[in-house]
Each structure stands twice: as structure tokens, then as C-alpha cells.
Short mmCIF file of C-alpha atoms in Angstrom, two decimals:
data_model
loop_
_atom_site.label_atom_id
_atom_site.label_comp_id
_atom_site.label_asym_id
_atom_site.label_seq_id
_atom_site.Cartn_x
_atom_site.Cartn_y
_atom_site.Cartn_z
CA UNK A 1 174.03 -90.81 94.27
CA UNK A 2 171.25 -89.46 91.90
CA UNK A 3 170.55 -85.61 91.43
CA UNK A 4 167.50 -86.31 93.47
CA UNK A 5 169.21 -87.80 96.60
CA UNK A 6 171.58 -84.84 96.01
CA UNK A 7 168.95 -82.26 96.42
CA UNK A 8 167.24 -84.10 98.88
CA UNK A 9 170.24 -84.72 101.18
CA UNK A 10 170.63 -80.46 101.16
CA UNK A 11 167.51 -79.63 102.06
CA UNK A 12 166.65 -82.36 104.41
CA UNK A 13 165.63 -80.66 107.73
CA UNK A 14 166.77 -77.28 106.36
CA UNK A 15 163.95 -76.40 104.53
CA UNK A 16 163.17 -73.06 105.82
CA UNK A 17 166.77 -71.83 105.48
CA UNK A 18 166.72 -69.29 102.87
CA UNK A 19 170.74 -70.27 101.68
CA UNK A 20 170.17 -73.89 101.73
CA UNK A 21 167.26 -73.74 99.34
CA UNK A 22 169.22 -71.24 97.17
CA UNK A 23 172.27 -74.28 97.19
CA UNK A 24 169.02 -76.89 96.13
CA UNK A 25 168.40 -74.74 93.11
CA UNK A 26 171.91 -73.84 91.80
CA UNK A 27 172.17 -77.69 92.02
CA UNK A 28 169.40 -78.86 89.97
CA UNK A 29 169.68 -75.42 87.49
CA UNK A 30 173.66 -76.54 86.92
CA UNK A 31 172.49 -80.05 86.32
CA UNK A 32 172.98 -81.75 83.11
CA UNK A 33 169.38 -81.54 80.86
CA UNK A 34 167.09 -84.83 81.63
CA UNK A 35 163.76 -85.92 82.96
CA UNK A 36 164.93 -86.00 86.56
CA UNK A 37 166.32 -82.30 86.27
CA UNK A 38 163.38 -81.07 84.74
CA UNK A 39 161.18 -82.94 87.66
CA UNK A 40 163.11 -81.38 90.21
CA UNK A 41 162.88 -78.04 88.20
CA UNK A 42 158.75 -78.24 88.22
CA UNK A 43 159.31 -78.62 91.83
CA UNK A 44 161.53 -75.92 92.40
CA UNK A 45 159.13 -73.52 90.83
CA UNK A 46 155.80 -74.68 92.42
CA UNK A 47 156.91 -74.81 95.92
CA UNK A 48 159.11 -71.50 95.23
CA UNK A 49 162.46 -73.33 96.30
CA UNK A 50 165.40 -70.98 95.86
CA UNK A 51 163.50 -69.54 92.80
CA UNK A 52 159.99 -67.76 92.58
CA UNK A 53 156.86 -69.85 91.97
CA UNK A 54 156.14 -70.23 88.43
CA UNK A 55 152.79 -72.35 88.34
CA UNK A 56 153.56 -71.92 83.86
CA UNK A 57 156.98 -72.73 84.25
CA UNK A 58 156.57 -75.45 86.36
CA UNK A 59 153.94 -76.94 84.44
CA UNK A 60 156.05 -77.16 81.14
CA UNK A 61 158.87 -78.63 83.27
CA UNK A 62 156.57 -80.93 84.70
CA UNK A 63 155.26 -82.01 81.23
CA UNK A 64 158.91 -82.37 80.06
CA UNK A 65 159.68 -84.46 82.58
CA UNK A 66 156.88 -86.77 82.20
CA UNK A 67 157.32 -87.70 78.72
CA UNK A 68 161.00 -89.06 79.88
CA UNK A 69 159.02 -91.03 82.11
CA UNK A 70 160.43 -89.40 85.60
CA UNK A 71 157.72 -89.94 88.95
CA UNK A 72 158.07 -86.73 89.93
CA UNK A 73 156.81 -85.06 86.43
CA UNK A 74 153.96 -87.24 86.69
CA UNK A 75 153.16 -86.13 90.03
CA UNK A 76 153.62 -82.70 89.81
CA UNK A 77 151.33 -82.86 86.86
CA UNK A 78 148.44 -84.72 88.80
CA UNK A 79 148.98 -81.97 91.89
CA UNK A 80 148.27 -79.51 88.99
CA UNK A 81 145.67 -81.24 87.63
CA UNK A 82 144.19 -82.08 90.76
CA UNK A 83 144.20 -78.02 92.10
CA UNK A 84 143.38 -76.46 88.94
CA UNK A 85 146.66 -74.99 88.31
CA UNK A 86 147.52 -76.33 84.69
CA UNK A 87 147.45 -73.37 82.22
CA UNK A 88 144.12 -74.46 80.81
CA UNK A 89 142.78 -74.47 83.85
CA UNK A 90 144.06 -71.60 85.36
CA UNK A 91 142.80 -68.98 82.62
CA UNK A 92 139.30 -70.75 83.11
CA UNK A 93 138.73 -71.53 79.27
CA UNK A 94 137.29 -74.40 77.59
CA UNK A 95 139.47 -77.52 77.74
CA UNK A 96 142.86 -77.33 76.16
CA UNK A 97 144.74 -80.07 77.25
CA UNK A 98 144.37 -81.31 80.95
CA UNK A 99 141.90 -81.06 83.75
CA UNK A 100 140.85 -82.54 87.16
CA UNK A 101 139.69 -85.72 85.47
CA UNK A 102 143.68 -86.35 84.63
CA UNK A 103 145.03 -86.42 87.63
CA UNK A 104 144.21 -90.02 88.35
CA UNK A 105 146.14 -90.86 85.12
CA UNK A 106 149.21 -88.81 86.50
CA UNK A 107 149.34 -90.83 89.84
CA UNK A 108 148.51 -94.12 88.48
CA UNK A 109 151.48 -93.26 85.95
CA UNK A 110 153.72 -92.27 89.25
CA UNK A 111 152.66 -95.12 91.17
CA UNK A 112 154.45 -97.47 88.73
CA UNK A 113 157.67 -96.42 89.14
CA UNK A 114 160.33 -96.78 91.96
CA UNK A 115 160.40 -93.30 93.43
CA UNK A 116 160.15 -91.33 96.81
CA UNK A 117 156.80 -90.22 95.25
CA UNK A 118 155.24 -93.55 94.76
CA UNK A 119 153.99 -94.06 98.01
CA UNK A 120 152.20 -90.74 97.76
CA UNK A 121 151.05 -91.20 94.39
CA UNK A 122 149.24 -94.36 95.81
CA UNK A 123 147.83 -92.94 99.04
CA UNK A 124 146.33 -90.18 97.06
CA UNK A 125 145.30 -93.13 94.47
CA UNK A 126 143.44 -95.01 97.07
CA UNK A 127 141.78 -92.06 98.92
CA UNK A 128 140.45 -91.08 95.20
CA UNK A 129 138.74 -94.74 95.01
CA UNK A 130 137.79 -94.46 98.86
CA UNK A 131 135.73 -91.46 98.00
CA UNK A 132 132.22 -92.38 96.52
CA UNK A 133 132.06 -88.80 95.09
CA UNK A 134 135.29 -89.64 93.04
CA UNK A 135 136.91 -93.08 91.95
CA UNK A 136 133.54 -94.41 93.65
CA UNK A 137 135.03 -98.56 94.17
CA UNK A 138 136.86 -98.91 97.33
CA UNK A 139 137.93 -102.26 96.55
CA UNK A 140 140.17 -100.30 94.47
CA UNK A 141 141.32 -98.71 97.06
CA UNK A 142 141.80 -101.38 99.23
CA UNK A 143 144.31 -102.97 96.68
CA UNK A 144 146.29 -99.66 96.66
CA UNK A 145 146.79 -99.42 100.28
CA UNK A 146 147.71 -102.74 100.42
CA UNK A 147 150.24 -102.58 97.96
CA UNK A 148 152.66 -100.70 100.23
CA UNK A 149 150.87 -101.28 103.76
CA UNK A 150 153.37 -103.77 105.44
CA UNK A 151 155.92 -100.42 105.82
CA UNK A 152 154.00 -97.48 105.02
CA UNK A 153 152.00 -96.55 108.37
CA UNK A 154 149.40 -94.12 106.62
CA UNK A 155 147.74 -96.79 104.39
CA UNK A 156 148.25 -99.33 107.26
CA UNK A 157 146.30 -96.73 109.12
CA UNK A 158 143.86 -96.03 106.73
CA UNK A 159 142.94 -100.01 106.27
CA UNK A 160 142.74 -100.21 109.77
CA UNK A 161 140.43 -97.21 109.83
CA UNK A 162 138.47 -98.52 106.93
CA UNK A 163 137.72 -102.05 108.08
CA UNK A 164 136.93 -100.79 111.46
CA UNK A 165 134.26 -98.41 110.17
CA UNK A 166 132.48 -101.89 108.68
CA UNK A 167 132.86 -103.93 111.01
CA UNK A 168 131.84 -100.87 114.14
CA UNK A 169 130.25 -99.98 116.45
CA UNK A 170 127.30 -102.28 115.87
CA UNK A 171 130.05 -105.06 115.51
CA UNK A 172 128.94 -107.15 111.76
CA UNK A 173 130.53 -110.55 112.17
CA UNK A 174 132.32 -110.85 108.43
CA UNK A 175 135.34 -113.29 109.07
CA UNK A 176 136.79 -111.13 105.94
CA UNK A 177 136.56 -108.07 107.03
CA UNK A 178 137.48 -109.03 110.59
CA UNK A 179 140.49 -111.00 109.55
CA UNK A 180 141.59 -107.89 107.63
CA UNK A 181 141.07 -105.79 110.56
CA UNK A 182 143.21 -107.53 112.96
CA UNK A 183 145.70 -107.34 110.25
CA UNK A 184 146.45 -104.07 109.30
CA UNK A 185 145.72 -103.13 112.74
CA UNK A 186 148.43 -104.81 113.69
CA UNK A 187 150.62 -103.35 111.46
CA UNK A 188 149.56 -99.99 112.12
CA UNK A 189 150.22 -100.77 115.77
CA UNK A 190 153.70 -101.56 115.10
CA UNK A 191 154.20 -98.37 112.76
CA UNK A 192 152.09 -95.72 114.76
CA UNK A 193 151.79 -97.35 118.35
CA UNK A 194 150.67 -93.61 119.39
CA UNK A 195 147.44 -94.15 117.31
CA UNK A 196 146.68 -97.64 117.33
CA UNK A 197 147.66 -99.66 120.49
CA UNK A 198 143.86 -98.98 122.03
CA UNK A 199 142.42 -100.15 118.71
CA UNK A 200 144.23 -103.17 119.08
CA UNK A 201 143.44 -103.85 122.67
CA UNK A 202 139.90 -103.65 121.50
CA UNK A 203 140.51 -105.86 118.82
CA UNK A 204 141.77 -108.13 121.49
CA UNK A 205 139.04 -108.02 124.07
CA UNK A 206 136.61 -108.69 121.48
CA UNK A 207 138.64 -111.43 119.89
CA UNK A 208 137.94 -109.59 116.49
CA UNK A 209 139.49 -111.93 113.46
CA UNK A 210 141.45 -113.69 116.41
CA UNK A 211 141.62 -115.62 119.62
CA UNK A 212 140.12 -113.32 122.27
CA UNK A 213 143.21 -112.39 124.66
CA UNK A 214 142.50 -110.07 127.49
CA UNK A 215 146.58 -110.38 128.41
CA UNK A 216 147.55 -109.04 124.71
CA UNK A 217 144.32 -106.55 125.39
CA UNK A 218 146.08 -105.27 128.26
CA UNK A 219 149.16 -105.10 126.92
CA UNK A 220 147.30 -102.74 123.95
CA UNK A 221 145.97 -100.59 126.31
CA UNK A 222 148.54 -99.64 128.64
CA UNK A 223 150.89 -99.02 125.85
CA UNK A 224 148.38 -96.40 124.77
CA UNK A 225 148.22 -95.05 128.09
CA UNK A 226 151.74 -94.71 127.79
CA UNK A 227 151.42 -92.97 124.81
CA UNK A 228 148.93 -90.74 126.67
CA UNK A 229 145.56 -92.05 125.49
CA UNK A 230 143.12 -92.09 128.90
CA UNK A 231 141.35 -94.59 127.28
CA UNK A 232 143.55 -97.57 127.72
CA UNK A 233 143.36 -96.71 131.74
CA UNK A 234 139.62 -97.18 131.16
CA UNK A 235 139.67 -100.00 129.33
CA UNK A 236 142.14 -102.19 131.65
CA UNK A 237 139.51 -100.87 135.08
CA UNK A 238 136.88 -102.39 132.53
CA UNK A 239 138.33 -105.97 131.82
CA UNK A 240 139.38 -106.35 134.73
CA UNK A 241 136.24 -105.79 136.31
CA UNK A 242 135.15 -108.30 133.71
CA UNK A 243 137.65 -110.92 135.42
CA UNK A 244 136.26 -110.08 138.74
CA UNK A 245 132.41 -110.81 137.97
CA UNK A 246 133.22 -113.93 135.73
CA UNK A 247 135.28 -115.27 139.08
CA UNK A 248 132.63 -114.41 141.05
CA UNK A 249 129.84 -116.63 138.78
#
């Protein structure tokens, strides 16, 4: 086990626990000297673990750690970048060393390597190239999400969210974009049923980048009634009112 499983394994669901957070720090502050102790240090002092926040201290811990190549360095130090709390930044003089503009270079840096911060280096990565105001191409985006999608349900969600947006509510018939849709929709169904079973009965009743299925529709929709969503209650009175006229023709 690493230092950072260590640290994490103390404070895991004990975070507010004034003793326990003391125990983090005298862990990582005994540790022998390396990139992953100085990470873990930057942390310490931002969030004010067992230590007080040191937005200086944790910025030249942070920049330590990074040039040994640890994740967490590199995401501390697009978090500062990001929220104008590098030195330069904070004393609100001309450019020293890093700004806003480098905290895309920080995440794409911390998306590289196998961390617990790479999936959030990456979300925040493709919400940057969402955002016409910032990265501006989400194709980009796209790619990032789908680079840990399968098992991460945020940029499942996200796709799902993105895709509908094109394709709805006037309903554009793009076999891409619907195919993608029914995709990541049903992952996100699988990872965050409590959000996404009524999207998927739509998907269903619509036959939306599949075979239309009002039984799998159903299905959809009473699983988010059970996850208390009125709509799926709606939605079932609705198709099967459907089934009743079509009989009736």
C-alpha cells in the first residue's frame, strides 16, 4: 500500500473528525521526501487538513511535486491556476509564472497518469472543451468523456446530456448522434438509474438510435418511478393509451 492509499484509507468517511485529519497529516509530514509526499503535502495545506491552509505553501509543494511527475501536483496546480490562487496571481501583478490559461496544461498533464485524480482531471478537461467561452471544440470533449465513460457515471451522464440536447426536443434525425445517445444513455442508466431510467424509456418509445420497444420503455419508466420520478407514471398512462387507440384503428 502507497502513502496515498494510506492517507486515504484514514480519512475515508472521517473527514470532519478533527483527530483523524491530525493522524492524515503526521502521516504524510513523517513520510519519506518524494513527489507523492509533497502532493499529498499541497493538499494538506489547501484544504487545511490537520494543518492550516497555506495557499504559498501549498503551491511550492504542488510545484515540487509536479516536476517528479506525481497526478496530484499537477492537479493541485491546475485548481490553483484555475481559481487564481498561484502566488502570481494572488498578489494581482503582471505575469510571473502561471495563470488561468495553465490550468488546462496541469489537467491534461494529470489526465495521463494512473491516479484517483485522473478521472477528475478529465471531467474538468472535457467540461473546459464543452464550454464555447473556453476550450471552444466539443468534439474534444466528447473524446474525454469517452475515455473513461463505460465506469465513470458523471461523463456517462454528461454524454447522455450532451447528445440529448442535439438531438431534443425538436427531435434532428442524425443516426450519429442518435446512436451515441442510446449509448451512453444506457450506460448512465446502469450507473445512475436515479437520473436516467426516464431518459431511457424515452429513448425507447421513440426508438431513438434503436428498435422502438414500448416493453423496455416501460420497464425505463417504472424504474424511475421507483426511484421517485412522477414522470415515468405519466409516461406508462401515455403509451399505454397509445396501445389502446392503435388497437382500436
Amino acid at each position: 500500500m502507497n502513502l496515498s492509499d494510506k492517507f486515504y484509507e484514514i480519512i475515508a468517511g472521517n473527514e470532519e473528525d478533527a483527530g483523524v485529519r491530525k493522524a492524515a497529516a503526521d502521516l504524510v509530514s513523517a513520510a519519506p521526501e518524494g513527489p507523492e509526499r509533497d502532493g499529498l503535502l499541497g493538499l494538506l495545506l489547501h484544504e487545511g487538513i490537520g494543518v492550516p491552509v497555506d495557499l504559498d505553501k501549498s503551491f511550492d509543494h504542488a510545484e515540487k511535486a509536479a516536476k517528479g511527475g506525481d497526478a496530484l501536483g499537477y492537479f493541485l496546480l491546475g485548481f490553483m491556476c484555475e481559481n487564481a490562487e498561484t502566488p502570481d496571481q494572488a498578489e494581482g501583478g503582471p505575469r510571473q509564472k502561471y495563470d488561468h490559461y495553465d490550468a488546462e496544461r496541469f489537467y491534461e498533464k494529470c489526465s495521463k497518469i494512473d491516479s484517483r485524480w485522473k478521472d477528475p482531471a478529465i471531467l474538468w478537461l472535457g467540461e473546459y472543451y464543452m464550454n464555447m467561452a473556453r476550450g471552444g471544440d466539443p468534439e474534444i470533449g466528447v473524446e474525454y468523456y469517452e475515455s473513461i465513460a463505460e465506469e465513470n457515471s458523471d461523463a456517462a451522464g454528461r454524454l447522455s446530456d450532451y447528445f440529448w440536447d442535439l438531438i431534443m426536443p425538436g427531435y434532428i434525425e442524425d443516426k450519429e448522434w442518435a446512436e451515441k445517445l442510446f449509448k451512453w444513455t444506457s450506460v448512465a442508466a446502469e450507473l445512475k438509474p436515479e437520473e436516467y431510467s426516464y431518459r431511457m424509456g424515452c429513448i425507447y418509445a421513440e426508438g431513438i438510435g434503436c428498435v422502438k420497444n414500448t416493453d423496455k420503455a416501460i420497464d425505463y419508466f417504472r424504474k424511475a418511478y421507483d426511484y421517485d420520478d412522477l414522470r415515468g407514471e405519466e409516461a406508462i398512462a401515455n403509451l399505454l393509451e397509445d396501445q389502446r387507440r392503435q388497437k382500436a384503428l
